[in-house]
Short mmCIF file of C-alpha atoms and ligand atoms in Angstrom, two decimals:
data_model
loop_
_atom_site.label_atom_id
_atom_site.label_comp_id
_atom_site.label_asym_id
_atom_site.label_seq_id
_atom_site.Cartn_x
_atom_site.Cartn_y
_atom_site.Cartn_z
CA UNK A 3 123.00 116.69 120.05
CA UNK A 4 123.65 112.99 120.77
CA UNK A 5 121.26 110.56 118.96
CA UNK A 6 120.81 106.70 118.99
CA UNK A 7 119.51 105.23 115.97
CA UNK A 8 118.11 101.60 116.67
CA UNK A 9 118.07 99.34 113.41
CA UNK A 10 120.73 99.56 110.92
CA UNK A 11 118.25 98.49 107.70
CA UNK A 12 117.70 100.90 104.80
CA UNK A 13 115.76 103.67 106.94
CA UNK A 14 117.99 103.28 109.96
CA UNK A 15 121.57 103.27 108.21
CA UNK A 16 120.61 105.98 105.68
CA UNK A 17 118.87 108.09 108.39
CA UNK A 18 121.65 107.53 110.88
CA UNK A 19 124.48 108.60 108.46
CA UNK A 20 122.00 111.52 107.20
CA UNK A 21 121.42 112.88 110.68
CA UNK A 22 125.31 112.60 111.18
CA UNK A 23 125.62 114.70 107.95
CA UNK A 24 123.35 117.37 109.84
CA UNK A 25 125.84 117.68 112.36
CA UNK A 26 124.47 115.36 115.09
CA UNK A 27 126.39 112.81 116.81
CA UNK A 28 124.85 109.64 116.10
CA UNK A 29 125.25 105.90 117.58
CA UNK A 30 123.62 103.10 115.45
CA UNK A 31 122.74 100.31 117.32
CA UNK A 32 121.61 96.70 116.03
CA UNK A 33 121.56 93.39 117.87
CA UNK A 34 122.97 91.60 114.93
CA UNK A 35 126.41 91.29 115.89
CA UNK A 36 127.61 90.47 112.25
CA UNK A 37 125.97 93.24 110.95
CA UNK A 38 127.79 95.78 113.37
CA UNK A 39 130.97 94.20 112.90
CA UNK A 40 130.62 94.40 109.14
CA UNK A 41 129.59 98.03 109.67
CA UNK A 42 132.60 98.82 111.85
CA UNK A 43 134.58 97.36 108.90
CA UNK A 44 133.19 99.83 106.58
CA UNK A 45 130.73 97.13 104.76
CA UNK A 46 127.44 98.12 103.89
CA UNK A 47 124.86 95.21 104.06
CA UNK A 48 123.00 95.95 100.96
CA UNK A 49 123.09 97.94 97.83
CA UNK A 50 122.23 101.51 98.01
CA UNK A 51 123.95 103.75 95.53
CA UNK A 52 126.21 106.28 97.48
CA UNK A 53 125.58 104.74 100.83
CA UNK A 54 129.19 103.51 101.33
CA UNK A 55 130.84 106.78 100.71
CA UNK A 56 128.16 108.57 102.77
CA UNK A 57 128.68 106.15 105.66
CA UNK A 58 132.50 106.35 105.42
CA UNK A 59 132.54 110.19 105.39
CA UNK A 60 130.36 110.37 108.47
CA UNK A 61 132.20 107.68 110.42
CA UNK A 62 135.86 109.52 109.30
CA UNK A 63 134.57 112.92 110.72
CA UNK A 64 133.80 110.91 114.05
CA UNK A 65 130.02 111.83 114.06
CA UNK A 66 128.89 108.25 113.33
CA UNK A 67 129.63 104.80 115.14
CA UNK A 68 127.90 101.41 115.52
CA UNK A 69 127.51 99.35 118.50
CA UNK A 70 125.38 96.48 119.74
CA UNK A 71 125.37 98.00 123.26
CA UNK A 72 121.80 99.65 123.34
CA UNK A 73 122.30 100.69 127.04
CA UNK A 74 125.43 102.63 126.43
CA UNK A 75 123.84 104.28 123.21
CA UNK A 76 120.65 105.45 125.26
CA UNK A 77 122.68 106.70 128.36
CA UNK A 78 124.44 108.70 126.07
CA UNK A 79 121.56 110.16 124.19
CA UNK A 80 118.72 112.61 124.25
CA UNK A 81 116.87 111.28 121.60
CA UNK A 82 116.50 107.74 120.34
CA UNK A 83 115.13 106.93 116.91
CA UNK A 84 113.44 103.62 116.22
CA UNK A 85 114.08 102.12 112.75
CA UNK A 86 113.46 98.53 113.05
CA UNK A 87 111.52 96.19 110.76
CA UNK A 88 107.86 95.85 110.83
CA UNK A 89 107.09 93.10 108.14
CA UNK A 90 103.68 91.74 107.14
CA UNK A 91 102.71 88.70 109.50
CA UNK A 92 101.47 86.88 106.40
CA UNK A 93 97.73 87.42 107.50
CA UNK A 94 97.80 91.14 106.36
CA UNK A 95 98.67 92.44 109.93
CA UNK A 96 101.85 94.15 110.78
CA UNK A 97 104.24 92.17 112.96
CA UNK A 98 105.28 94.31 115.66
CA UNK A 99 107.66 92.17 117.48
CA UNK A 100 110.63 93.95 116.76
CA UNK A 101 108.99 97.28 117.99
CA UNK A 102 107.72 95.61 121.14
CA UNK A 103 111.43 94.11 121.64
CA UNK A 104 112.88 97.61 121.25
CA UNK A 105 110.14 98.90 123.83
CA UNK A 106 111.02 96.55 126.52
CA UNK A 107 114.83 97.16 126.20
CA UNK A 108 114.25 100.85 126.22
CA UNK A 109 112.16 100.55 129.44
CA UNK A 110 114.94 98.81 131.07
CA UNK A 111 117.63 101.30 129.56
CA UNK A 112 116.10 104.67 130.29
CA UNK A 113 116.91 106.39 133.57
CA UNK A 114 116.18 110.06 132.38
CA UNK A 115 113.89 112.11 130.14
CA UNK A 116 114.36 110.95 126.51
CA UNK A 117 112.66 111.64 123.50
CA UNK A 118 111.68 108.44 121.31
CA UNK A 119 111.08 109.02 117.62
CA UNK A 120 109.34 106.38 115.60
CA UNK A 121 110.69 106.19 112.02
CA UNK A 122 109.36 102.72 111.47
CA UNK A 123 106.02 102.15 109.40
CA UNK A 124 103.70 101.38 112.46
CA UNK A 125 99.84 100.90 112.70
CA UNK A 126 97.68 103.86 113.87
CA UNK A 127 97.86 103.50 117.65
CA UNK A 128 101.20 102.23 117.90
CA UNK A 129 103.16 105.15 119.19
CA UNK A 130 100.88 105.93 121.75
CA UNK A 131 100.91 102.30 123.10
CA UNK A 132 104.59 102.47 122.85
CA UNK A 133 104.66 105.79 125.03
CA UNK A 134 102.23 103.98 127.56
CA UNK A 135 104.10 100.66 127.54
CA UNK A 136 107.58 102.21 128.12
CA UNK A 137 106.11 104.76 130.76
CA UNK A 138 104.63 101.91 132.44
CA UNK A 139 107.97 99.95 132.67
CA UNK A 140 110.42 102.54 133.65
CA UNK A 141 112.21 101.97 136.82
CA UNK A 142 112.28 105.59 138.13
CA UNK A 143 109.72 108.14 138.00
CA UNK A 144 110.46 110.07 134.97
CA UNK A 145 108.76 110.97 131.83
CA UNK A 146 109.28 109.86 128.13
CA UNK A 147 108.06 111.69 125.14
CA UNK A 148 107.26 109.93 121.70
CA UNK A 149 107.26 111.57 118.38
CA UNK A 150 106.17 109.84 115.18
CA UNK A 151 108.25 110.85 112.27
CA UNK A 152 107.51 108.60 109.32
CA UNK A 153 110.16 108.07 106.63
CA UNK A 154 109.55 108.55 103.03
CA UNK A 155 112.78 107.69 101.42
CA UNK A 156 112.81 105.45 98.29
CA UNK A 157 115.22 102.47 97.77
CA UNK A 158 117.82 103.55 95.06
CA UNK A 159 117.68 107.38 96.11
CA UNK A 160 117.39 107.00 99.74
CA UNK A 161 120.22 109.32 100.56
CA UNK A 162 118.74 112.23 98.40
CA UNK A 163 115.56 111.71 99.73
CA UNK A 164 116.53 112.03 103.21
CA UNK A 165 118.74 115.04 102.60
CA UNK A 166 116.04 116.71 100.46
CA UNK A 167 112.70 115.65 101.68
CA UNK A 168 109.49 116.75 100.02
CA UNK A 169 108.12 117.19 103.35
CA UNK A 170 109.05 116.22 107.16
CA UNK A 171 106.07 114.84 109.23
CA UNK A 172 106.04 115.01 113.01
CA UNK A 173 103.50 113.91 115.16
CA UNK A 174 103.52 114.18 119.10
CA UNK A 175 101.41 115.34 122.01
CA UNK A 176 104.66 117.10 123.66
CA UNK A 177 105.59 120.58 122.60
CA UNK A 178 108.88 119.94 124.00
CA UNK A 179 109.70 116.73 122.23
CA UNK A 180 108.56 118.33 118.82
CA UNK A 181 110.73 121.35 119.56
CA UNK A 182 113.82 118.88 120.23
CA UNK A 183 113.24 116.92 117.03
CA UNK A 184 112.70 120.04 114.90
CA UNK A 185 115.80 121.40 116.11
CA UNK A 186 117.58 117.96 114.79
CA UNK A 187 116.14 118.93 111.31
CA UNK A 188 116.91 122.58 111.55
CA UNK A 189 119.34 122.56 108.62
CA UNK A 190 116.22 121.43 106.22
CA UNK A 191 114.82 124.90 106.94
CA UNK A 192 117.38 126.36 104.90
CA UNK A 193 116.42 124.27 101.87
CA UNK A 194 112.64 125.13 102.52
CA UNK A 195 111.54 121.69 103.41
CA UNK A 196 107.88 121.87 104.39
CA UNK A 197 107.24 120.73 108.13
CA UNK A 198 103.90 119.15 109.13
CA UNK A 199 103.45 119.09 113.05
CA UNK A 200 100.58 117.25 114.01
CA UNK A 201 99.21 114.42 116.51
CA UNK A 202 100.36 110.79 116.62
CA UNK A 203 97.70 109.28 115.04
CA UNK A 204 97.63 111.77 112.13
CA UNK A 205 101.35 111.25 111.38
CA UNK A 206 100.93 107.48 111.39
CA UNK A 207 98.18 107.85 108.94
CA UNK A 208 100.06 110.22 106.67
CA UNK A 209 102.38 107.63 106.03
CA UNK A 210 100.05 104.81 105.13
CA UNK A 211 97.57 107.15 102.99
CA UNK A 212 100.78 108.30 101.02
CA UNK A 213 101.78 104.86 100.23
CA UNK A 214 98.64 103.53 99.63
CA UNK A 215 97.99 106.54 97.18
CA UNK A 216 100.98 106.11 95.31
CA UNK A 217 100.14 102.34 94.91
CA UNK A 218 96.77 103.31 93.76
CA UNK A 219 98.09 105.38 90.77
CA UNK A 220 100.06 102.32 89.80
CA UNK A 221 97.10 99.86 90.00
CA UNK A 222 95.02 102.49 88.21
CA UNK A 223 97.44 102.89 85.36
CA UNK A 224 97.95 98.99 85.10
CA UNK A 225 94.22 98.82 84.82
CA UNK A 226 94.46 101.61 81.99
CA UNK A 227 97.26 99.49 80.45
CA UNK A 228 95.13 96.28 79.99
CA UNK A 229 92.32 98.40 78.59
CA UNK A 230 94.80 99.82 75.96
CA UNK A 231 95.61 96.42 74.90
CA UNK A 232 92.10 95.60 73.95
CA UNK A 233 91.55 98.51 72.09
CA UNK A 234 94.94 99.12 70.48
CA UNK A 235 95.95 102.26 72.48
CA UNK A 236 99.30 103.15 73.97
CA UNK A 237 99.43 103.61 77.80
CA UNK A 238 102.55 105.63 77.45
CA UNK A 239 101.03 108.36 75.49
CA UNK A 240 98.08 108.01 77.77
CA UNK A 241 100.10 108.30 80.99
CA UNK A 242 102.05 111.23 79.50
CA UNK A 243 98.97 113.29 78.69
CA UNK A 244 97.26 112.34 81.82
CA UNK A 245 100.44 113.61 83.83
CA UNK A 246 100.43 116.88 82.05
CA UNK A 247 97.47 117.89 83.96
CA UNK A 248 99.13 119.31 87.01
CA UNK A 249 96.24 117.74 89.12
CA UNK A 250 97.24 114.42 88.19
CA UNK A 251 100.96 114.82 87.92
CA UNK A 252 103.27 112.69 85.94
CA UNK A 253 104.80 110.51 88.64
CA UNK A 254 103.93 106.81 89.42
CA UNK A 255 102.03 106.47 86.62
CA UNK A 256 104.51 103.75 84.68
CA UNK A 257 102.59 100.55 83.80
CA UNK A 258 104.27 97.08 84.42
CA UNK A 259 104.28 93.74 86.23
CA UNK A 260 102.77 95.82 89.45
CA UNK A 261 104.31 97.11 92.43
CA UNK A 262 106.61 95.34 94.86
CA UNK A 263 109.37 95.80 97.62
CA UNK A 264 109.12 96.00 101.36
CA UNK A 265 106.53 98.68 101.65
CA UNK A 266 103.55 99.04 99.11
CA UNK A 267 102.68 95.50 99.34
CA UNK A 268 102.72 95.20 102.95
CA UNK A 269 101.41 98.99 103.66
CA UNK A 270 98.21 98.61 101.40
CA UNK A 271 97.61 95.26 103.27
CA UNK A 272 97.77 96.92 106.65
CA UNK A 273 95.83 99.84 105.44
CA UNK A 274 93.13 97.76 104.16
CA UNK A 275 93.20 95.72 107.39
CA UNK A 276 92.70 98.89 109.59
CA UNK A 277 90.05 99.95 107.54
CA UNK A 278 88.17 96.46 108.09
CA UNK A 279 88.92 96.56 111.76
CA UNK A 280 87.49 99.95 112.19
CA UNK A 281 84.50 98.89 110.35
CA UNK A 282 85.41 101.59 107.59
CA UNK A 283 86.33 99.52 104.67
CA UNK A 284 89.18 100.92 102.31
CA UNK A 285 87.44 99.60 99.32
CA UNK A 286 89.79 101.30 96.79
CA UNK A 287 92.90 100.19 98.38
CA UNK A 288 91.38 96.65 98.65
CA UNK A 289 90.92 96.97 94.73
CA UNK A 290 94.60 98.30 94.51
CA UNK A 291 95.55 94.97 96.00
CA UNK A 292 93.62 92.69 93.83
CA UNK A 293 94.61 94.55 90.64
CA UNK A 294 98.29 94.29 91.95
CA UNK A 295 97.92 90.48 92.32
CA UNK A 296 96.09 90.11 88.89
CA UNK A 297 98.68 92.02 87.27
CA UNK A 298 101.40 89.74 88.05
CA UNK A 299 99.58 86.60 86.93
CA UNK A 300 98.67 88.52 83.71
CA UNK A 301 102.53 89.10 82.95
CA UNK A 302 102.74 85.26 83.25
CA UNK A 303 100.06 84.71 80.85
CA UNK A 304 101.54 87.01 78.47
CA UNK A 305 104.73 85.11 78.41
CA UNK A 306 102.72 81.97 77.82
CA UNK A 307 100.69 83.43 75.05
CA UNK A 308 103.79 84.79 73.47
CA UNK A 309 105.86 81.51 73.34
CA UNK A 310 103.44 78.88 73.91
CA UNK A 311 103.46 75.91 76.77
CA UNK A 312 106.61 76.79 78.87
CA UNK A 313 107.58 73.05 79.44
CA UNK A 314 111.15 72.73 78.43
CA UNK A 315 111.41 76.13 77.19
CA UNK A 316 114.51 78.27 77.86
CA UNK A 317 113.44 82.20 79.03
CA UNK A 318 115.88 84.80 79.56
CA UNK A 319 115.22 87.21 82.32
CA UNK A 320 116.62 90.47 82.85
CA UNK A 321 115.98 92.19 86.19
CA UNK A 322 115.35 90.56 89.38
CA UNK A 323 115.17 93.19 91.89
CA UNK A 324 111.88 95.22 92.72
CA UNK A 325 113.16 98.20 91.12
CA UNK A 326 116.59 99.31 89.64
CA UNK A 327 119.42 100.58 91.76
CA UNK A 328 118.79 98.19 94.65
CA UNK A 329 119.58 94.59 95.57
CA UNK A 330 116.28 94.17 97.30
CA UNK A 331 114.09 91.53 95.98
CA UNK A 332 111.55 91.48 98.69
CA UNK A 333 108.05 91.33 96.97
CA UNK A 334 109.62 91.63 93.57
CA UNK A 335 107.40 90.98 90.83
CA UNK A 336 110.17 88.81 89.65
CA UNK A 337 109.82 86.41 92.32
CA UNK A 338 106.41 85.63 91.55
CA UNK A 339 106.90 85.54 87.68
CA UNK A 340 110.07 83.40 87.63
CA UNK A 341 108.63 81.01 90.30
CA UNK A 342 105.62 80.62 88.26
CA UNK A 343 107.63 79.86 84.91
CA UNK A 344 109.84 77.46 86.67
CA UNK A 345 106.46 75.58 87.95
CA UNK A 346 105.29 75.44 84.54
CA UNK A 347 108.50 73.72 83.61
CA UNK A 348 110.77 76.43 81.89
CA UNK A 349 114.54 76.88 82.16
CA UNK A 350 115.37 80.34 83.40
CA UNK A 351 118.65 82.20 82.51
CA UNK A 352 118.69 85.12 84.53
CA UNK A 353 120.86 88.48 85.07
CA UNK A 354 120.46 91.36 87.40
CA UNK A 355 123.27 93.83 88.11
CA UNK A 356 122.86 93.87 91.89
CA UNK A 357 120.06 91.32 92.78
CA UNK A 358 121.34 87.78 92.14
CA UNK A 359 122.71 86.96 95.53
CA UNK A 360 119.40 87.93 97.13
CA UNK A 361 117.24 86.28 94.48
CA UNK A 362 119.13 83.05 94.82
CA UNK A 363 118.77 82.91 98.65
CA UNK A 364 114.72 82.97 98.14
CA UNK A 365 114.77 80.68 94.79
CA UNK A 366 116.78 77.93 94.85
CA UNK A 367 116.14 75.87 91.94
CA UNK A 368 118.55 73.86 89.38
CA UNK A 369 116.38 74.95 86.43
CA UNK A 370 117.74 78.66 86.91
CA UNK A 371 120.98 79.72 85.98
CA UNK A 372 122.51 83.17 86.60
CA UNK A 373 124.88 85.17 84.41
CA UNK A 374 127.11 88.18 84.04
CA UNK A 375 125.44 90.11 81.56
CA UNK A 376 122.29 90.60 79.36
CA UNK A 377 123.67 88.87 76.47
CA UNK A 378 124.58 85.93 78.19
CA UNK A 379 121.23 85.45 79.86
CA UNK A 380 119.62 85.80 76.42
CA UNK A 381 121.69 83.07 74.60
CA UNK A 382 119.63 80.17 73.38
CA UNK A 383 116.39 81.69 74.86
CA UNK A 384 113.03 81.44 73.31
CA UNK A 385 112.25 84.70 74.80
CA UNK A 386 113.64 87.67 76.53
CA UNK A 387 111.78 89.10 79.50
CA UNK A 388 112.37 92.59 81.06
CA UNK A 389 111.42 92.50 84.83
CA UNK A 390 113.42 95.68 86.07
CA UNK A 391 114.14 98.76 84.35
CA UNK A 392 117.93 98.89 85.49
CA UNK A 393 119.51 101.94 83.27
CA UNK A 394 122.09 99.22 81.68
CA UNK A 395 119.30 97.60 80.02
CA UNK A 396 117.77 100.82 78.07
CA UNK A 397 120.67 100.76 75.66
CA UNK A 398 121.58 97.24 75.03
CA UNK A 399 122.85 96.13 71.47
CA UNK A 400 119.68 94.53 70.19
CA UNK A 401 121.45 93.04 67.01
CA UNK A 402 123.92 91.36 69.53
CA UNK A 403 120.75 90.31 71.54
CA UNK A 404 119.04 88.96 68.80
CA UNK A 405 122.09 86.94 67.56
CA UNK A 406 122.27 85.40 71.07
CA UNK A 407 118.64 84.25 71.23
CA UNK A 408 116.93 81.46 69.70
CA UNK A 409 114.02 83.18 68.76
CA UNK A 410 113.74 87.05 68.56
CA UNK A 411 110.98 87.60 70.95
CA UNK A 412 111.03 90.40 73.71
CA UNK A 413 108.58 90.82 76.38
CA UNK A 414 109.46 94.29 78.00
CA UNK A 415 107.41 94.24 80.95
CA UNK A 416 108.67 97.63 82.06
CA UNK A 417 108.17 99.41 78.72
CA UNK A 418 111.80 100.40 78.57
CA UNK A 419 111.66 100.17 74.84
CA UNK A 420 110.08 102.11 71.98
CA UNK A 421 108.26 99.18 70.23
CA UNK A 422 109.13 100.49 66.73
CA UNK A 423 112.87 100.50 67.54
CA UNK A 424 112.65 96.69 68.53
CA UNK A 425 110.24 95.38 65.68
CA UNK A 426 112.34 97.35 62.99
CA UNK A 427 115.16 95.03 63.66
CA UNK A 428 113.03 91.97 63.20
CA UNK A 429 111.81 91.15 66.88
CA UNK A 430 108.37 90.09 68.09
CA UNK A 431 108.04 92.86 70.72
CA UNK A 432 105.37 93.00 73.44
CA UNK A 433 105.16 95.61 76.07
CA UNK A 434 102.64 96.42 78.87
CA UNK A 435 99.45 98.31 77.49
CA UNK A 436 101.37 99.39 74.22
CA UNK A 437 98.69 98.58 71.56
CA UNK A 438 99.50 94.77 71.14
CA UNK A 439 97.20 92.26 73.03
CA UNK A 440 99.11 89.03 73.87
C1 LIG B 19 108.22 103.46 98.56
C2 LIG B 19 107.74 105.09 98.62
O1 LIG B 19 107.91 105.60 97.30
C3 LIG B 19 108.66 105.84 99.70
O2 LIG B 19 108.06 107.17 99.58
C4 LIG B 19 108.34 104.92 100.83
O3 LIG B 19 109.21 105.89 101.77
C5 LIG B 19 108.84 103.46 101.03
O4 LIG B 19 108.20 103.24 99.83
C6 LIG B 19 108.58 103.29 102.17
O5 LIG B 19 107.51 102.98 102.90
O6 LIG B 19 109.62 102.98 103.26
P1 LIG B 19 110.07 102.17 97.58
O7 LIG B 19 109.40 101.11 98.03
O8 LIG B 19 111.63 102.17 97.79
O9 LIG B 19 109.32 103.36 98.00
O10 LIG B 19 109.98 102.03 95.93
P2 LIG B 19 108.89 102.90 94.90
O11 LIG B 19 110.07 103.51 93.90
O12 LIG B 19 108.01 103.76 95.47
O13 LIG B 19 108.43 101.60 94.02
C7 LIG B 19 107.78 100.81 94.59
C8 LIG B 19 107.13 99.72 93.33
O14 LIG B 19 106.28 100.27 92.63
C9 LIG B 19 108.39 99.15 92.83
O15 LIG B 19 108.15 97.82 92.54
C10 LIG B 19 108.16 99.97 91.41
O16 LIG B 19 108.79 99.21 90.32
C11 LIG B 19 106.63 100.22 91.36
N1 LIG B 19 106.31 101.37 90.53
C12 LIG B 19 106.62 102.63 90.85
C13 LIG B 19 105.54 101.12 89.22
O17 LIG B 19 105.11 99.89 89.00
N2 LIG B 19 105.17 102.22 88.43
C14 LIG B 19 105.53 103.40 88.89
O18 LIG B 19 105.02 104.28 88.14
C15 LIG B 19 106.10 103.61 90.16
#
């Protein structure tokens, strides 16, 4: 089976390499010439654990290649996956310009039956529009089918999520197209991955509802954490005990500075916008968004309350990415928090294992300096703020950190450490929802 994958971001590159690993012949297309040249030299444009080796293995076995030539790729493929960016347009709506561009180029390039599989997260109704739009602009009297196949991979564990998905969702009106795509994923039957076959709109909605629900869990536990601080309770124990109820489950109940990344913030906004447009307000998700925004603001207040007015103060920051094991800083809580600290006059000494280059592209301020490890970032700082739970932050030499800091103050905004372990060494310690109100 020959497949074209349009878009070489997280979803496109991981899925392209994954499908090649399933035994398909995959051509990845991107109009970004630099990116394709880099990929042809074996350079992965972002950090994702294991991806470089995964891509290299599939290039070497001859099943994965990269090109900017969409027409050539499409001519050689029965199935065309679309995995282009669908960012927020800044007004809470989804910017579909990349999808529209692909639709136009596909209409030009297609001259026989093709199955188009949408992996990008797109608003409900987009796939039906895509089919009509391509169909109307084809040069010949042929049919195309569209399948909605939302992706559920997480950055940082994207390969595992692609190769061992919790479920595969396929939406289409065409039994033929569904059969073709099921055949592509047939190796997943061996590991008994559940398949959900449904219509286009349902598949689109499954993606938004899933992300909105996960975001709801996070905002919920963050509100619980805030109450914990007021009453002297420990959110860690509350979440653990809640999670032991199988109906609730333990995942996505970690309180912190609020969710970030390229998905939850934009997908919750799009879901709320959909509800509003349809006259069925998504009130829970609207509250989830407000709580998340407020949570970031609370973290800034927490830091101020801990060390006093920030003007002229040096603050050490550990972790800049929106989560560990990625170089991605899109909508990272660290962006809002660090920029607020800078505005309030603080000097920032920052360290992140993979995200410093990306962070610098967005935050260009002479009051922020970047260091090559946690101890250097801590040097001379009045407080050390943990913003991402990278594994290498879990077992730092706390005595060495104390010596480096000007004042032994730790704001553990990801609840990485057990409070007693840190306070026993003479630190002032503040987590999120761990009994101490600051
Ligand atoms: C998320 C979903 O988990 C994927 O299933 C989905 O495919 C993807 O979005 C997408 O739509 O493409 P991702 O954004 O990579 O994946 O990251 P998550 O692991 O879900 O984390 C999102 C944010 O929530 C991070 O900022 C993380 O720190 C935060 N989070 C997560 C919490 O604050 N608490 C938690 O308990 C869990």
